[in-house]
Amino acid sequence: MPSDHAHHDRHDHGHDHHHGHDHHAHGHGHAPASFGAAFAIGISLNFGFVLLETAYGLIADSIALVADAGHNLADVLGLVLAWWATSLARKAPSARRTYGLKRSSILAALVNAVVLLVGVGGIAVEAGRRLGAPAAVDGTIVVWVAGVGIAINGFTAYLFMRGGKGDLNIRGAFLHLASDAAVSLGVVLAGLVIGYTGWLWLDPAVSLVIAAIIVIGTWSLLRESLDLALDAVPTRIDPVKVEAFLRDLPGVVAVHDLHIWAMSTTETALTAHLVRPGGGLDDALLDDAADALTERFGIAHSTFQVEAGDGVLCRLASPKVV
C-alpha cells in the first residue's frame, strides 16, 4: 500500500512507516520557561550559605547544622545540574539527535534524586553515632545560622514556585528548597530547646528527622523521574482517556500502537495508528486532533499513522507487540 506523507509541523522530521498516511504534528506547546536568573540567584545564595553553615556547624559542634549544610550542598549541585539540563533541553535537534537533548532534564531530575538519597544515608549514620554519645552544642549559634537558612531557602524556593507544576526538573528544585526552609525551622526549634533544657540528644535526633524529611520529599521525585526515563506515560496523563478521544475522531473505528512518553520534563510526545476505512487523507482533521491533544492532555508532539483497514492487518495491531 503506498504511503503519503504530510508534514504540518514547525520542524521537519523524517518518518518511515510501513503503510498508511503519516501525519506528524506539533500542537501549540510552549517551550519551557527560562529560570536562568532564579538559578543564578539560588546557586549563589545557597553556596554562600553552605560555607557559612559548615563553618558555624563546626564551631558549635552541631551535627544538625553540618548535616543541613551537606543537604544544602547537594541542593546547590542539584541546581547546577538542573540549570545545565534546562539549557541543554532548549538546544535545536540535529540529524543524529532528532529530539535534541530534551531528555537531559529527565536525567538531571533522576540524578538529583539519587544523590540526595545517597547523601541522606551519611547524615543518618553520623546522627546515629551522635545519639550514642551526644556532644555539647552551642544552641545560640545553631539558632542564628539556621534562621539565615530559613530566609535564604524560603526566598529561593519562591523563585521557582511558579514553574513547579509543569516541569519535574523545576519542581525538584522547588521542593528541595522549600523542604530546606522547613528543615532549618526545625533546627532553630531544636537549638532553642537545647539552650533552655540542655538536651544534647536533641541535635542528632533532629538530624534523623531531617533525613526522614529528605527521603519523603525525594522519593516521589525519584519514582517519577525513573518512570519518565523508562518512557512511562507521565502521571498527569490518562492513556485510557487519550485512546477514547482518538477513537471518537470522525471515521476512526480503531486505535492501536498508541505510545505516550516524555521527551523532557516539560514536553510529551504521542504516536498512534488510526484505522479509518474509506476516510482518505484529511490533514485538517489530524491538525485539529493534534491541537486538541495539546489543549486537553498537554501532548504537544503528535504523530499519526492512518490506515484504511481494508483487510491488511498492521503488524503492530496486537497490544503484545511494541
Coordinates of N, CA and C in Angstrom, one line a residue, residues 1 19-21 251-254 256 273-280 305-314 317:
M1 N 0.9 -1.2 0.0 CA 0.0 0.0 0.0 C 0.9 1.2 0.0
H19 N 3.1 1.5 6.2 CA 2.0 1.7 5.3 C 1.1 2.8 5.9
G20 N 0.2 3.3 5.1 CA -0.8 4.3 5.7 C -0.3 5.7 5.5
H21 N -1.0 6.6 6.1 CA -0.8 8.0 6.0 C -0.2 8.5 7.3
G251 N -14.8 9.0 11.7 CA -14.4 8.0 10.8 C -13.4 7.0 11.4
V252 N -12.9 7.2 12.6 CA -11.9 6.3 13.2 C -12.7 5.1 13.9
V253 N -12.4 3.9 13.5 CA -13.0 2.7 14.1 C -12.1 2.0 15.1
A254 N -10.8 2.2 15.0 CA -9.9 1.5 15.9 C -8.6 2.3 16.1
H256 N -4.6 1.6 17.5 CA -3.6 0.7 18.1 C -2.2 1.3 18.0
H273 N -1.6 4.7 15.6 CA -2.2 4.2 14.4 C -3.7 4.4 14.5
L274 N -4.3 5.1 13.5 CA -5.7 5.3 13.5 C -6.3 4.5 12.3
V275 N -7.2 3.6 12.5 CA -7.9 2.9 11.5 C -9.1 3.6 11.0
R276 N -9.1 4.1 9.8 CA -10.2 5.0 9.3 C -10.6 4.5 7.9
P277 N -11.5 3.5 7.8 CA -11.9 3.0 6.5 C -12.5 4.0 5.6
G278 N -12.0 4.1 4.4 CA -12.6 5.0 3.4 C -12.5 6.5 3.7
G279 N -11.8 6.8 4.7 CA -11.7 8.2 5.2 C -10.8 9.1 4.3
G280 N -9.9 8.4 3.6 CA -9.0 9.2 2.7 C -8.1 10.1 3.6
Q305 N -0.4 7.6 12.2 CA -0.4 6.8 11.0 C -1.9 6.4 10.7
V306 N -2.4 6.8 9.6 CA -3.8 6.5 9.3 C -3.8 5.3 8.4
E307 N -4.6 4.3 8.7 CA -4.7 3.1 7.9 C -6.2 2.9 7.4
A308 N -6.3 2.3 6.2 CA -7.6 2.1 5.6 C -8.3 0.9 6.3
G309 N -7.6 0.0 6.9 CA -8.3 -1.2 7.5 C -9.0 -2.0 6.5
D310 N -8.4 -2.2 5.3 CA -9.1 -2.9 4.2 C -8.7 -4.4 4.1
G311 N -8.4 -5.0 5.2 CA -8.1 -6.4 5.3 C -6.6 -6.7 5.5
V312 N -5.8 -5.6 5.3 CA -4.3 -5.8 5.5 C -4.1 -5.5 7.0
L313 N -3.7 -6.5 7.8 CA -3.6 -6.4 9.2 C -2.2 -5.7 9.5
C314 N -2.2 -4.6 10.2 CA -1.0 -4.0 10.6 C -0.2 -4.9 11.6
A317 N -0.7 -4.1 15.3 CA -2.0 -4.0 15.8 C -2.2 -4.8 17.1

